[in-house]
């Protein structure tokens, strides 16, 4: 069981880093700037991910009278914005991969700082998990190493070695639209 746990962790780390590297290869600084300055996109995303979803997690736990361990888990997950799969889902669905990656990096960066007070406040308000104390430094370090650094390396590769970046990450092919 220990071996399986190590293998799954390794696969997850590789998946997250590779996805963010690929997102960086497919992005430009001007495209990222466009996403980060799009207030009508950013404001609702930040409000939903930083406030509404954590409150929804707490509310679901209370509504269904979940046991303490389940409620704690639900609050912790709901208080963790910027899940590592947003950029990959955007890529798979032929959506805005640059926008997905930018939002993922932003939410993960902000969320690594806001996670502890958000989760702690909700756990205290729910009167559960008073002994839960997340390691904020470890969260920030994980986000930096698995998301920010690979994305930055991809961006730098795209900027300074564009032919290599294009050969590793060709532009998406436009497929004919289907009514289904």
Coordinates of C-alpha atoms in Angstrom, one line a residue:
X1 CA 0.0 0.0 0.0
X2 CA 2.9 2.3 0.8
X3 CA 4.3 1.8 -2.7
X4 CA 1.0 2.6 -4.4
X5 CA 0.8 5.8 -2.3
X6 CA 4.3 6.8 -3.4
X7 CA 3.5 6.0 -7.1
X8 CA 0.2 8.0 -7.0
X9 CA 1.9 11.0 -5.4
X10 CA 4.7 10.9 -8.0
X11 CA 2.2 10.7 -10.9
X12 CA 0.2 13.6 -9.5
X13 CA 3.3 15.7 -9.1
X14 CA 4.5 14.9 -12.6
X15 CA 1.0 15.6 -14.0
X16 CA 0.7 19.0 -12.3
X17 CA 4.2 20.2 -13.3
X18 CA 3.9 18.9 -16.9
X19 CA 0.5 20.6 -17.3
X20 CA 1.7 23.9 -16.0
X21 CA 4.9 23.7 -18.1
X22 CA 2.7 23.0 -21.2
X23 CA 0.5 25.9 -20.3
X24 CA 3.5 28.1 -20.1
X25 CA 4.8 26.9 -23.5
X26 CA 1.4 27.8 -25.0
X27 CA 1.2 31.3 -23.4
X28 CA 2.6 34.7 -23.9
X29 CA 3.2 37.4 -21.4
X30 CA 0.7 39.7 -23.2
X31 CA -2.0 36.9 -23.1
X32 CA -1.4 36.4 -19.4
X33 CA -1.5 40.2 -18.8
X34 CA -4.8 40.2 -20.6
X35 CA -6.2 37.6 -18.3
X36 CA -4.8 39.2 -15.1
X37 CA -6.2 42.7 -16.1
X38 CA -9.6 41.4 -17.0
X39 CA -11.4 42.5 -13.8
X40 CA -14.9 41.2 -14.9
X41 CA -13.3 37.8 -15.2
X42 CA -11.1 38.0 -12.1
X43 CA -13.5 39.4 -9.6
X44 CA -16.2 36.8 -9.8
X45 CA -13.6 34.0 -9.9
X46 CA -11.9 35.3 -6.8
X47 CA -15.2 35.8 -4.9
X48 CA -16.5 32.4 -5.9
X49 CA -13.3 30.6 -5.0
X50 CA -12.3 32.5 -1.9
X51 CA -15.7 33.0 -0.3
X52 CA -18.6 31.2 -1.8
X53 CA -17.2 27.7 -2.3
X54 CA -15.7 27.5 1.2
X55 CA -19.1 28.7 2.6
X56 CA -20.8 26.1 0.4
X57 CA -18.6 23.4 1.8
X58 CA -19.4 24.4 5.4
X59 CA -23.1 24.6 4.5
X60 CA -23.2 21.1 2.9
X61 CA -21.5 19.6 6.0
X62 CA -24.0 21.3 8.3
X63 CA -27.0 20.5 6.0
X64 CA -26.3 16.8 5.9
X65 CA -25.0 16.7 9.5
X66 CA -21.8 15.0 8.4
X67 CA -19.5 13.5 11.0
X68 CA -16.7 15.8 12.1
X69 CA -14.0 14.1 10.0
X70 CA -16.1 14.4 6.9
X71 CA -17.0 18.0 7.6
X72 CA -13.4 18.9 8.2
X73 CA -12.3 17.2 4.9
X74 CA -15.1 19.0 3.0
X75 CA -14.2 22.4 4.5
X76 CA -10.5 21.8 3.7
X77 CA -11.2 20.9 0.1
X78 CA -13.6 23.8 -0.4
X79 CA -11.1 26.2 1.1
X80 CA -8.4 25.2 -1.4
X81 CA -8.8 27.2 -4.6
X82 CA -6.7 26.7 -7.7
X83 CA -6.9 23.0 -8.1
X84 CA -4.2 21.7 -10.4
X85 CA -6.6 20.3 -13.0
X86 CA -8.2 23.5 -14.3
X87 CA -5.6 24.2 -17.0
X88 CA -5.7 20.6 -18.2
X89 CA -9.5 20.6 -18.4
X90 CA -9.3 23.8 -20.5
X91 CA -6.8 22.1 -22.8
X92 CA -8.8 19.0 -23.2
X93 CA -12.0 20.9 -23.9
X94 CA -10.2 23.1 -26.5
X95 CA -11.0 26.1 -24.3
X96 CA -8.9 29.0 -23.3
X97 CA -5.8 27.1 -22.0
X98 CA -3.9 30.3 -21.3
X99 CA -6.9 31.7 -19.3
X100 CA -7.3 28.4 -17.5
X101 CA -3.6 28.3 -16.6
X102 CA -3.5 31.9 -15.5
X103 CA -6.6 31.5 -13.3
X104 CA -5.2 28.3 -11.8
X105 CA -1.9 30.0 -11.0
X106 CA -3.6 33.1 -9.6
X107 CA -6.1 31.1 -7.5
X108 CA -3.4 28.7 -6.2
X109 CA -1.1 31.5 -5.3
X110 CA -3.7 33.6 -3.5
X111 CA -5.2 30.4 -2.1
X112 CA -2.0 29.2 -0.6
X113 CA -2.0 32.3 1.5
X114 CA -5.7 32.6 2.3
X115 CA -6.3 28.8 2.9
X116 CA -5.2 28.7 6.6
X117 CA -7.3 31.7 7.8
X118 CA -10.3 30.6 5.6
X119 CA -10.3 27.0 6.7
X120 CA -9.4 27.9 10.3
X121 CA -12.3 30.4 10.5
X122 CA -14.8 27.9 9.1
X123 CA -13.6 25.1 11.3
X124 CA -13.9 27.4 14.3
X125 CA -17.3 28.6 13.3
X126 CA -18.5 25.0 12.8
X127 CA -17.0 24.1 16.2
X128 CA -14.9 21.3 14.7
X129 CA -11.3 20.7 13.9
X130 CA -9.8 23.0 16.5
X131 CA -6.6 20.9 16.4
X132 CA -6.2 21.3 12.6
X133 CA -3.3 23.6 11.7
X134 CA -2.2 23.6 8.1
X135 CA 1.5 24.4 7.3
X136 CA 1.2 27.6 5.2
X137 CA 4.9 27.6 4.3
X138 CA 4.6 24.1 2.9
X139 CA 1.5 25.1 0.9
X140 CA 3.2 28.2 -0.6
X141 CA 6.3 26.1 -1.4
X142 CA 4.3 23.4 -3.1
X143 CA 2.4 25.9 -5.2
X144 CA 5.6 27.6 -6.2
X145 CA 7.4 24.4 -7.1
X146 CA 4.6 22.6 -8.8
X147 CA 2.7 25.4 -10.5
X148 CA 4.5 28.7 -10.7
X149 CA 8.0 27.4 -11.5
X150 CA 7.0 25.0 -14.3
X151 CA 4.7 27.7 -15.9
X152 CA 7.5 30.3 -15.7
X153 CA 10.0 27.9 -17.3
X154 CA 7.5 27.2 -20.1
X155 CA 7.0 31.0 -20.6
X156 CA 10.7 31.6 -20.7
X157 CA 11.2 28.7 -23.2
X158 CA 8.4 30.2 -25.3
X159 CA 10.0 33.7 -25.1
X160 CA 13.6 32.8 -25.7
X161 CA 13.4 29.5 -27.7
X162 CA 10.2 29.8 -29.6
X163 CA 10.9 27.1 -32.2
X164 CA 11.7 24.6 -29.5
X165 CA 8.5 25.6 -27.6
X166 CA 6.4 25.3 -30.7
X167 CA 7.9 21.8 -31.5
X168 CA 7.1 20.7 -27.9
X169 CA 3.7 22.4 -27.8
X170 CA 2.3 23.0 -31.2
X171 CA -0.7 25.5 -31.5
X172 CA -4.0 23.7 -31.2
X173 CA -5.7 22.6 -34.4
X174 CA -9.0 24.2 -35.1
X175 CA -11.5 21.4 -35.5
X176 CA -14.8 21.9 -37.4
X177 CA -17.6 22.8 -35.0
X178 CA -20.2 20.1 -34.4
X179 CA -23.8 20.8 -33.4
X180 CA -23.4 17.9 -30.9

